CSV table of C-alpha atoms and ligand atoms in Angstrom, one decimal:
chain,number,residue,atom,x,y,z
A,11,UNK,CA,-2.4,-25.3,-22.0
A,12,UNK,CA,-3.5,-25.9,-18.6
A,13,UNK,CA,-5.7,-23.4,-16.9
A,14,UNK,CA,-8.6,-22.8,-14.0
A,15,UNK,CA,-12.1,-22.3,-15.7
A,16,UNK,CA,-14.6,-20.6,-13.9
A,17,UNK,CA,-17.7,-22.5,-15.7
A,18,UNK,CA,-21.1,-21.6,-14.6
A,19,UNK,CA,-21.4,-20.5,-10.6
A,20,UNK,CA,-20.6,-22.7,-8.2
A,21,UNK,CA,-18.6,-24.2,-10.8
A,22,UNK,CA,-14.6,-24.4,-11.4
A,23,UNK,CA,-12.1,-27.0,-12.8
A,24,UNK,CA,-8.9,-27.1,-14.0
A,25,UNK,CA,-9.0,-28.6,-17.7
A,26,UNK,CA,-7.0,-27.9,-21.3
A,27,UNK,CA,-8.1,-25.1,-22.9
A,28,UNK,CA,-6.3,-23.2,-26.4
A,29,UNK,CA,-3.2,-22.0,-26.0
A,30,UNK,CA,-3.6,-17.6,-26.4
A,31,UNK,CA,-2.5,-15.7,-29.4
A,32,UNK,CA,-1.2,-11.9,-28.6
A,33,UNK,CA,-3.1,-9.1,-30.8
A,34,UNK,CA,-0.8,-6.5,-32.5
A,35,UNK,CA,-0.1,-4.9,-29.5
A,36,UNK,CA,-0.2,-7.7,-27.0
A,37,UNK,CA,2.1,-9.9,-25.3
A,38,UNK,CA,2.0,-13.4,-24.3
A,39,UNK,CA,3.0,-14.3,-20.4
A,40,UNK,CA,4.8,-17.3,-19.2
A,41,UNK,CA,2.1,-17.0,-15.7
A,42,UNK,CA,4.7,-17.5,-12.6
A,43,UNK,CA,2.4,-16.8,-10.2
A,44,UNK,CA,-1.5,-15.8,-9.8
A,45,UNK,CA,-2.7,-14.5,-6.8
A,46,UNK,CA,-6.5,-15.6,-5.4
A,47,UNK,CA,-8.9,-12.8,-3.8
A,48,UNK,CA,-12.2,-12.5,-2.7
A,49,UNK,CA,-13.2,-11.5,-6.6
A,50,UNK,CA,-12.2,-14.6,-7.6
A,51,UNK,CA,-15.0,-15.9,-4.9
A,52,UNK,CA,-17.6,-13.3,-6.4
A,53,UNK,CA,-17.1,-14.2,-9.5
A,54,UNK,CA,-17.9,-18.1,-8.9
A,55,UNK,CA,-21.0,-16.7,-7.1
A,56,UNK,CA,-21.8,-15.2,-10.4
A,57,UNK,CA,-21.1,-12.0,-9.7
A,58,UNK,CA,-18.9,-9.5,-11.8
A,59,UNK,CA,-18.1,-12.1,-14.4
A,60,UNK,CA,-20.8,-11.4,-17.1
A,61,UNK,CA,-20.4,-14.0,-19.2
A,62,UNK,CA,-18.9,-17.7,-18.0
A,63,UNK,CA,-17.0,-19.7,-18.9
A,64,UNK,CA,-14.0,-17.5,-17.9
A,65,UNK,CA,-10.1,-18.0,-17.2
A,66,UNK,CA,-10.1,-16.5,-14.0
A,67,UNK,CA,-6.9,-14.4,-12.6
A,68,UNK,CA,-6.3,-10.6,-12.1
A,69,UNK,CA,-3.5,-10.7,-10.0
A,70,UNK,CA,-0.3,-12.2,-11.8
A,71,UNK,CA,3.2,-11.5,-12.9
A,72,UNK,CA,5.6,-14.4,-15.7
A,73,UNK,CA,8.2,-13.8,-18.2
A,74,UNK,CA,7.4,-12.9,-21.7
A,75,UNK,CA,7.1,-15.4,-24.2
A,76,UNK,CA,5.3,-14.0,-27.1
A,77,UNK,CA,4.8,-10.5,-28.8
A,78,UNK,CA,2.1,-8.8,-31.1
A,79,UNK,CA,3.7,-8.0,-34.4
A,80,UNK,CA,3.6,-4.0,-33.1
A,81,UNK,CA,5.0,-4.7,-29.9
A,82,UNK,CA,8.6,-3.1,-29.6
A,83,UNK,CA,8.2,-2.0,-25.7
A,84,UNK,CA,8.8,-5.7,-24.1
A,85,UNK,CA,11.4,-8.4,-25.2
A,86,UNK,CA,11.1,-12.2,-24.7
A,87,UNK,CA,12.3,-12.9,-21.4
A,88,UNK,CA,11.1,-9.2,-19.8
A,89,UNK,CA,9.9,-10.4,-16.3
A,90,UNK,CA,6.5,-8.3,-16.0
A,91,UNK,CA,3.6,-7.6,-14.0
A,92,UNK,CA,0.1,-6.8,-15.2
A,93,UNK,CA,-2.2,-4.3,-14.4
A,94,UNK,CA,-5.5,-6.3,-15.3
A,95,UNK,CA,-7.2,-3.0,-16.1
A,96,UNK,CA,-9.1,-2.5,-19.6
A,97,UNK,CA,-10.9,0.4,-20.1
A,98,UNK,CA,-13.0,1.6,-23.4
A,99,UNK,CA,-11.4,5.6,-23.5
A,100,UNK,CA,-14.2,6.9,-24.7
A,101,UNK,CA,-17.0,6.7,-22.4
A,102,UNK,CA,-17.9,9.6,-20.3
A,103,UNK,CA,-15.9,8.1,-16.9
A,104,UNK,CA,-13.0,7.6,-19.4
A,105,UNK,CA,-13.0,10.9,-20.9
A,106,UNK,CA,-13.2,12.5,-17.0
A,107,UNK,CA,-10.2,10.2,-15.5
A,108,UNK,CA,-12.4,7.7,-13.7
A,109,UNK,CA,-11.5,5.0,-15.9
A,110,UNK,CA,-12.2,2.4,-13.1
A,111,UNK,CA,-15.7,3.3,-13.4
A,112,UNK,CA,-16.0,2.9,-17.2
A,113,UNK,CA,-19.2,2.1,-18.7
A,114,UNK,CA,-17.8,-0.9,-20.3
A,115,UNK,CA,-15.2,-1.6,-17.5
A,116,UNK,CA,-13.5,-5.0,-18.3
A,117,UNK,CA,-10.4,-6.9,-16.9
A,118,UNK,CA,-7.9,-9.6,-17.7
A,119,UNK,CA,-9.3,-12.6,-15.1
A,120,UNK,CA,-12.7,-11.1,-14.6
A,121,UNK,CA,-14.4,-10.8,-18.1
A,122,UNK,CA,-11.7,-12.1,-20.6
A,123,UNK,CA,-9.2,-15.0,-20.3
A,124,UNK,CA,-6.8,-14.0,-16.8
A,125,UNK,CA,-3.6,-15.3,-15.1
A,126,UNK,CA,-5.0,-18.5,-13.7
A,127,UNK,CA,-3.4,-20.5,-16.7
A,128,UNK,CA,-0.1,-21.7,-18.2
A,129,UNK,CA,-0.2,-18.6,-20.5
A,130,UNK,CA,-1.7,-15.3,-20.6
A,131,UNK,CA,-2.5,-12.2,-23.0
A,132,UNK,CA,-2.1,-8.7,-22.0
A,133,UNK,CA,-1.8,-5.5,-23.6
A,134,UNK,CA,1.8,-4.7,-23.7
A,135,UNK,CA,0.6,-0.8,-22.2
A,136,UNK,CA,-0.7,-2.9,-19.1
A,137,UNK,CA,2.7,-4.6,-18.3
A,138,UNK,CA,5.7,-3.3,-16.3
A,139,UNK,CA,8.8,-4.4,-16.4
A,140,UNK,CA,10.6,-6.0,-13.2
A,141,UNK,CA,13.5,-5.0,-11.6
A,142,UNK,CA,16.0,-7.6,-11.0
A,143,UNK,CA,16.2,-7.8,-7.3
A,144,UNK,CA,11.9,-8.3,-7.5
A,145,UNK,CA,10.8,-12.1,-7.3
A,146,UNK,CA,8.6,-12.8,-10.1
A,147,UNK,CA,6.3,-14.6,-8.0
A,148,UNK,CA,6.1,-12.5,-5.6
A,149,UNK,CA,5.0,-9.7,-8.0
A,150,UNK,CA,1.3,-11.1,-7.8
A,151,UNK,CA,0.9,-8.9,-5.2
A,152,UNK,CA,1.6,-5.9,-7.0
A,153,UNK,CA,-1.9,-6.0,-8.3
A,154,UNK,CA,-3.8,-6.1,-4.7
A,155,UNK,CA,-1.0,-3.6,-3.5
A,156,UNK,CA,-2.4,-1.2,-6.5
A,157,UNK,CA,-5.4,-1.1,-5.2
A,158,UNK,CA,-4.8,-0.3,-1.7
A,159,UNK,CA,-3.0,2.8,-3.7
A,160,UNK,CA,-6.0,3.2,-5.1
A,161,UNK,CA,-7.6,3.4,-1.6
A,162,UNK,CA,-5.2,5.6,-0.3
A,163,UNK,CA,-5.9,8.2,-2.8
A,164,UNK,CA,-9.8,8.3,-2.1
A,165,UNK,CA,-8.6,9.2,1.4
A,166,UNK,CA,-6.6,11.9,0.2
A,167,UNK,CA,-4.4,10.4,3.6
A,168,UNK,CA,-3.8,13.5,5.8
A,169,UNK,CA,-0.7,12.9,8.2
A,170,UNK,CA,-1.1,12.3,12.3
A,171,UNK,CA,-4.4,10.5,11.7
A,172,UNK,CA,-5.7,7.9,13.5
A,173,UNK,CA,-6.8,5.0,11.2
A,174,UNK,CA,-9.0,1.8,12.2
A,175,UNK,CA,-9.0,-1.0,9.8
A,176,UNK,CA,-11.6,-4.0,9.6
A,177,UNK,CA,-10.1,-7.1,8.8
A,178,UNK,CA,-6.5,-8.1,8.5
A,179,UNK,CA,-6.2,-10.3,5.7
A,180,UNK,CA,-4.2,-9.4,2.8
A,181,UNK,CA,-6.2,-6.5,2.1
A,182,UNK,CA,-6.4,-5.3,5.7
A,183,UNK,CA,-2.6,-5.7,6.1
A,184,UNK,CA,-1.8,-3.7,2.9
A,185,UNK,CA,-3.6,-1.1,4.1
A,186,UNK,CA,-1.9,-1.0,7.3
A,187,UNK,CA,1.2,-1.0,5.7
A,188,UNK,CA,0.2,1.9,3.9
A,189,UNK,CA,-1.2,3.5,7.0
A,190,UNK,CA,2.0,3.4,8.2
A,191,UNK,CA,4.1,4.8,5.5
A,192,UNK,CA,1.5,7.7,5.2
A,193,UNK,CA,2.6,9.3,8.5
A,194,UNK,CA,-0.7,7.9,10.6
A,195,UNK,CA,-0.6,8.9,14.3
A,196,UNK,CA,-2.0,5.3,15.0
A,197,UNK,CA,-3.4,2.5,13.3
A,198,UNK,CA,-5.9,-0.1,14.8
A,199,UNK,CA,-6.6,-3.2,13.5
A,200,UNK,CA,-10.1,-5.6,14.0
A,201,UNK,CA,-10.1,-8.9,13.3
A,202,UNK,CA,-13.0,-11.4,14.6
A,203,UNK,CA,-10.2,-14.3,13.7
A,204,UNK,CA,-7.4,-14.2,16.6
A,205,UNK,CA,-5.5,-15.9,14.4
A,206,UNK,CA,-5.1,-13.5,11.8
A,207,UNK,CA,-4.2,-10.7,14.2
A,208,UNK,CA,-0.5,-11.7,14.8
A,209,UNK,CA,0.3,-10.7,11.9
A,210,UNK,CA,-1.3,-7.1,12.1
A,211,UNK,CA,0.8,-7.3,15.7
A,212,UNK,CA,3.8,-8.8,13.8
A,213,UNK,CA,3.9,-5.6,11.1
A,214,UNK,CA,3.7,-3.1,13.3
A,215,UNK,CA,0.2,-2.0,13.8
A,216,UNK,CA,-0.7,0.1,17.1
A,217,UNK,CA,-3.7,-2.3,18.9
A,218,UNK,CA,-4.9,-5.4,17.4
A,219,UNK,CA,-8.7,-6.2,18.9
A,220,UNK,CA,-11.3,-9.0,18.0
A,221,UNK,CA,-13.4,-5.7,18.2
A,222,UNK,CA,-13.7,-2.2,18.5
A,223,UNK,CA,-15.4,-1.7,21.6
A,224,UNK,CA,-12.0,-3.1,23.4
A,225,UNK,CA,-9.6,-0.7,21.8
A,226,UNK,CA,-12.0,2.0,23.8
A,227,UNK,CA,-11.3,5.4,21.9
A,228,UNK,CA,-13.9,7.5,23.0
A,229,UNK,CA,-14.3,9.9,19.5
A,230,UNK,CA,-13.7,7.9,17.3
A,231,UNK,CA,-11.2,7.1,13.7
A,232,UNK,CA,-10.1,10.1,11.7
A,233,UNK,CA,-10.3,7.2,9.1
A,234,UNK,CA,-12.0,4.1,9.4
A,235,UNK,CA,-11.2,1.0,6.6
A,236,UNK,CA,-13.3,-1.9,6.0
A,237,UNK,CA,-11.3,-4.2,4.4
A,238,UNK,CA,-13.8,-7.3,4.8
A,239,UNK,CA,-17.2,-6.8,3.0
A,240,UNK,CA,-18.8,-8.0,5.8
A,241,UNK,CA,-22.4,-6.3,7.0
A,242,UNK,CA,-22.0,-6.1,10.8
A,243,UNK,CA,-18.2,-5.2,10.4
A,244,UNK,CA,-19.3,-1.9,8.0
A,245,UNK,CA,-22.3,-1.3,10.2
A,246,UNK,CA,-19.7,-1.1,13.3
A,247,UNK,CA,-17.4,0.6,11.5
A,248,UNK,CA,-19.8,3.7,10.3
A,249,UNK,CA,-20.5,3.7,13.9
A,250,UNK,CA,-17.0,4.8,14.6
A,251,UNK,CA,-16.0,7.5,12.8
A,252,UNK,CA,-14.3,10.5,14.7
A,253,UNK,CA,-16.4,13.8,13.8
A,254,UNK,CA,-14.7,15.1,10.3
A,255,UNK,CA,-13.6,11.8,9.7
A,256,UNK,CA,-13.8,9.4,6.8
A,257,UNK,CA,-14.9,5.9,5.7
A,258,UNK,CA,-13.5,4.3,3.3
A,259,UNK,CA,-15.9,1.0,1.6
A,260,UNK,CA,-12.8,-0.9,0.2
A,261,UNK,CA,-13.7,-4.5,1.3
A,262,UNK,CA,-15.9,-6.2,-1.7
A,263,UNK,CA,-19.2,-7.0,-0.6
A,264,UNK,CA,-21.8,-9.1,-1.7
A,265,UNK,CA,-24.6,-7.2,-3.7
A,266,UNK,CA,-27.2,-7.8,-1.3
A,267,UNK,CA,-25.0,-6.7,1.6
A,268,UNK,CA,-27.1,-2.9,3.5
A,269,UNK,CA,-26.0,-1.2,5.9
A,270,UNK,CA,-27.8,1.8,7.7
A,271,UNK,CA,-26.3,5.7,8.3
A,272,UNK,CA,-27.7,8.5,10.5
A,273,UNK,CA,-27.8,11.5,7.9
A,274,UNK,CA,-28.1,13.7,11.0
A,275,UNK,CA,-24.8,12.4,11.7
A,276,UNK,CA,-23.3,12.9,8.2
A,277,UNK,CA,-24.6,16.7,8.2
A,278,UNK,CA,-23.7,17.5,11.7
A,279,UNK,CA,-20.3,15.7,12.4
A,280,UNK,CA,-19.4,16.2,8.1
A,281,UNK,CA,-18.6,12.9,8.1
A,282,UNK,CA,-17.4,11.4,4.6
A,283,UNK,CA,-18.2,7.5,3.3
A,284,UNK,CA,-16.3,6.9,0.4
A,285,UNK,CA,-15.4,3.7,-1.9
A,286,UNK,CA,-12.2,2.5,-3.3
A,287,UNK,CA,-12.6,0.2,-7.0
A,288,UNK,CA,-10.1,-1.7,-8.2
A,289,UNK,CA,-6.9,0.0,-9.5
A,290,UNK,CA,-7.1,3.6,-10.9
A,291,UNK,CA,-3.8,5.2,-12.4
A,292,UNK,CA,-2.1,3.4,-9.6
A,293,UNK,CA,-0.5,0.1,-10.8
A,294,UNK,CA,3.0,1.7,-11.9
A,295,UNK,CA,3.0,3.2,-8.5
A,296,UNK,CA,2.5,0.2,-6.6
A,297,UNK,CA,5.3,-1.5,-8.5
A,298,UNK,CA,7.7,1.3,-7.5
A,299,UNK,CA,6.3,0.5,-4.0
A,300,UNK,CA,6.9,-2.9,-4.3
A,301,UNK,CA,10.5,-3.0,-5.9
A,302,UNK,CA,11.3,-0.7,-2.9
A,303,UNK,CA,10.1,-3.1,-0.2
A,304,UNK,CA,6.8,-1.5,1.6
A,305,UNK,CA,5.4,-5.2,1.5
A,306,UNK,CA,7.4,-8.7,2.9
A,307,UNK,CA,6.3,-11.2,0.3
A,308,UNK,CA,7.3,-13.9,2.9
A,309,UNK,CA,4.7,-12.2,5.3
A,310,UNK,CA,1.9,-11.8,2.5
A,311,UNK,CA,2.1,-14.9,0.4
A,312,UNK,CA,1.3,-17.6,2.5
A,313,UNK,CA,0.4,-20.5,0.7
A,314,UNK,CA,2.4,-21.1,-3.2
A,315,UNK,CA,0.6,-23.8,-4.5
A,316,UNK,CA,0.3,-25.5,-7.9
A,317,UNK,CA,-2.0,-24.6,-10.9
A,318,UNK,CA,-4.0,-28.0,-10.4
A,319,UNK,CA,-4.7,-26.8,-6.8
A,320,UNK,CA,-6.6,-24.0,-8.0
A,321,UNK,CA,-10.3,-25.6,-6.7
A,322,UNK,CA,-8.9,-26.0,-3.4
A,323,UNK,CA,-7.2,-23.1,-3.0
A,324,UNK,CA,-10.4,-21.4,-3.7
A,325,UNK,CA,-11.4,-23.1,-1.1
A,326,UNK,CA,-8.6,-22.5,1.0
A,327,UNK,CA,-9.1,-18.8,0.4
A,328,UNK,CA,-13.1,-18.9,1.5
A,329,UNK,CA,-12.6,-20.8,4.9
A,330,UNK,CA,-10.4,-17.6,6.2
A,331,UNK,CA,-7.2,-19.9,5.5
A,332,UNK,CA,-3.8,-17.9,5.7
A,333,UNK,CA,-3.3,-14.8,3.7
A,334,UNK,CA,-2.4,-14.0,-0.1
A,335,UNK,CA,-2.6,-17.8,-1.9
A,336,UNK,CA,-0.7,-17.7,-4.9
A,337,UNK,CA,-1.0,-20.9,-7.6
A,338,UNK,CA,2.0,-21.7,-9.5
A,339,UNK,CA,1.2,-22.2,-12.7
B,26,ZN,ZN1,-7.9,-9.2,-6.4
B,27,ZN,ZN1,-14.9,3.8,-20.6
C-alpha cells in the first residue's frame, strides 16, 4: 500500500510499504481522511517519535475492511473514527486514570504505523462507530476535537468566564468553539496572522486582536489558552491572567521552548498554570460533539488533498497555510 513515511528528521516520502495485518482484536481501516497537526511537525523534528521510520497519522477516520479473528464489535463497512490512544494499564498513571501520562504512552501515528496510509490497524476498543448523517472525512477532526475536550476538562470550565485564546488555527478555533458552548461571558481571540482572524470573527468570537494589548482589559482573563506553542505568545499570555484565574499550556511546544513566572504572583493572585495532553477519556465525547454539529467541517478542513501530497502539505501546514489539512488517502 501506499503511505507517508516519516524516515529519519527532516526526512518524509511517500513510498510502498506492507500492507497491515489486524491482531485478534484489531481492525483494519480503509483511511478516508488523515488530518496534519503540529505533531506531525514535531515528530519530523525528531521529537515524540522514538524510533523512525514511522507511518505517521493520529488524526483519521475510513471504513472497515478487515477484522482480528476476536473482533465481533465492528462489521466490514462500519464507518469509524479512531482514538489514536494506547496506553499500557498497568503503570502507576494507568492504574490512577491519567492514562495520557502513561509511562509507556504510545499512539497509532506517533510511535507505531498511523492513518497517513492506504490502510490502517487499530484496536477495535479505539474505534467508534459513525452516524450516518457524519461525513467520514470530515471525522478526522474528531481526534483534534478530543483534545480540546481534553482541555476543557483541565479547566474544569466555570460559566460567565472570560476566556483569551492565543492563536486561531485549528486548535485555537476549537477551543473557541468550546468556549462558547461552555457558557463563557466572553471569548477573545490573538492571532499575529490577520489572516487567520476572520475566521475567529466569522465563528463568533467576542474581539479578534493581532495582540493583547489592543483588546485593553484592564484585570485580566479568568482563563487564558495558548493554543500556539510559541515563547513570546505564552510569555504574554501568563502575563494576563485575571487574579484567580487559570492558564491552560495546550499549544505543543518545542522542548527547548522557557518561559518565565512571578511566584509572588502565583501565591498572591492564586493563579493556576495548567497543561492539556493529548486525549484523555474524551474521544467518545468528542464524537457525540461532533455528530451533533459543535464544529463546521467546511469551516475547519481547509485544504483535502491527496495521499501523494503528504510532503507538501507538511509543508503547507508549517508556513501558517489555512487551517485543518486533511490528505485523502
Ligand atoms: Zn493532532
Ligand atoms: Zn501506563
Amino acid at each position: 500500500m501506499r503511505a507517508a513515511v516519516i524516515e529519519a528528521p527532516g526526512k518524509v516520502t511517500v513510498t510502498t510499504v506492507p500492507d497491515p495485518t489486524p491482531g485478534p482484536r484489531e481492525v483494519v481501516i480503509d483511511v478516508a481522511a488523515c488530518g496534519l497537526c503540529g505533531t506531525d511537525l514535531h515528530i519530523l523534528q525528531g521529537e515524540f517519535a522514538p524510533t523512525l521510520p514511522v507511518v505517521p497519522g493520529h488524526e483519521f477516520a475510513g471504513e472497515v475492511v478487515g477484522l482480528g479473528s476476536e473482533v465481533t464489535e465492528l462489521a466490514i463497512g462500519d464507518r469509524v473514527a479512531v482514538d489514536p490512544s494506547l496506553y499500557c494499564n498497568e503503570c502507576r498513571y494507568c492504574r490512577v486514570g491519567r492514562n495520557n501520562l502513561c509511562d509507556r504512552w504510545q499512539a497509532i501515528g506517533v510511535t507505531v504505523a498511523g492513518g497517513a496510509a492506504e490502510y490502517a490497524v487499530a484496536p477495535v476498543a479505539n474505534c467508534v462507530r459513525l452516524p450516518d448523517h457524519v461525513d467520514v472525512q470530515d471525522a478526522a477532526l474528531i481526534e483534534p476535537l478530543s483534545c480540546a475536550v481534553r482541555g476543557y476538562d483541565v479547566l474544569g470550565s466555570r460559566l460567565g468566564s472570560h476566556v483569551l485564546i492565543y492563536g486561531s488555527g485549528t486548535m485555537g478555533l476549537m477551543m473557541l468553539e468550546l468556549a462558547k458552548r461552555t457558557g463563557a461571558a466572553s471569548v477573545d481571540v490573538v492571532d499575529v496572522n490577520p489572516e487567520r482572524l476572520t475566521t475567529a470573527e466569522k465563528l463568533g468570537c467576542s474581539q479578534a486582536a493581532l495582540s493583547a494589548e489592543e483588546l485593553g482589559r484592564r484585570g485580566g482573563w479568568d482563563v487564558v489558552v495558548d493554543a500556539t506553542g510559541n515563547a513570546a505568545a505564552i510569555q504574554d499570555g501568563l502575563e494576563r491572567v485575571a487574579k484567580a484565574g487559570t492558564f491552560l499550556q495546550f499549544g505543543v511546544s518545542d522542548y527547548a521552548t522557557t518561559a518565565t513566572i512571578s511566584p509572588y504572583r502565583i501565591y498572591n493572585e492564586e493563579i493556576t498554570i495548567t497543561g492539556s495532553m493529548a486525549v484523555l477519556h474524551s474521544y467518545e465525547r468528542a464524537a457525540e460533539l461532533f455528530a451533533t454539529g459543535v464544529l463546521d467541517p467546511q469551516v475547519f478542513i481547509s485544504h483535502r488533498l491527496p495521499l501523494t501530497e503528504y510532503p507538501q502539505a507538511l509543508d503547507r501546514f508549517a508556513a501558517g497555510q489555512g487551517r485543518k489539512i486533511v490528505v485523502l488517502p
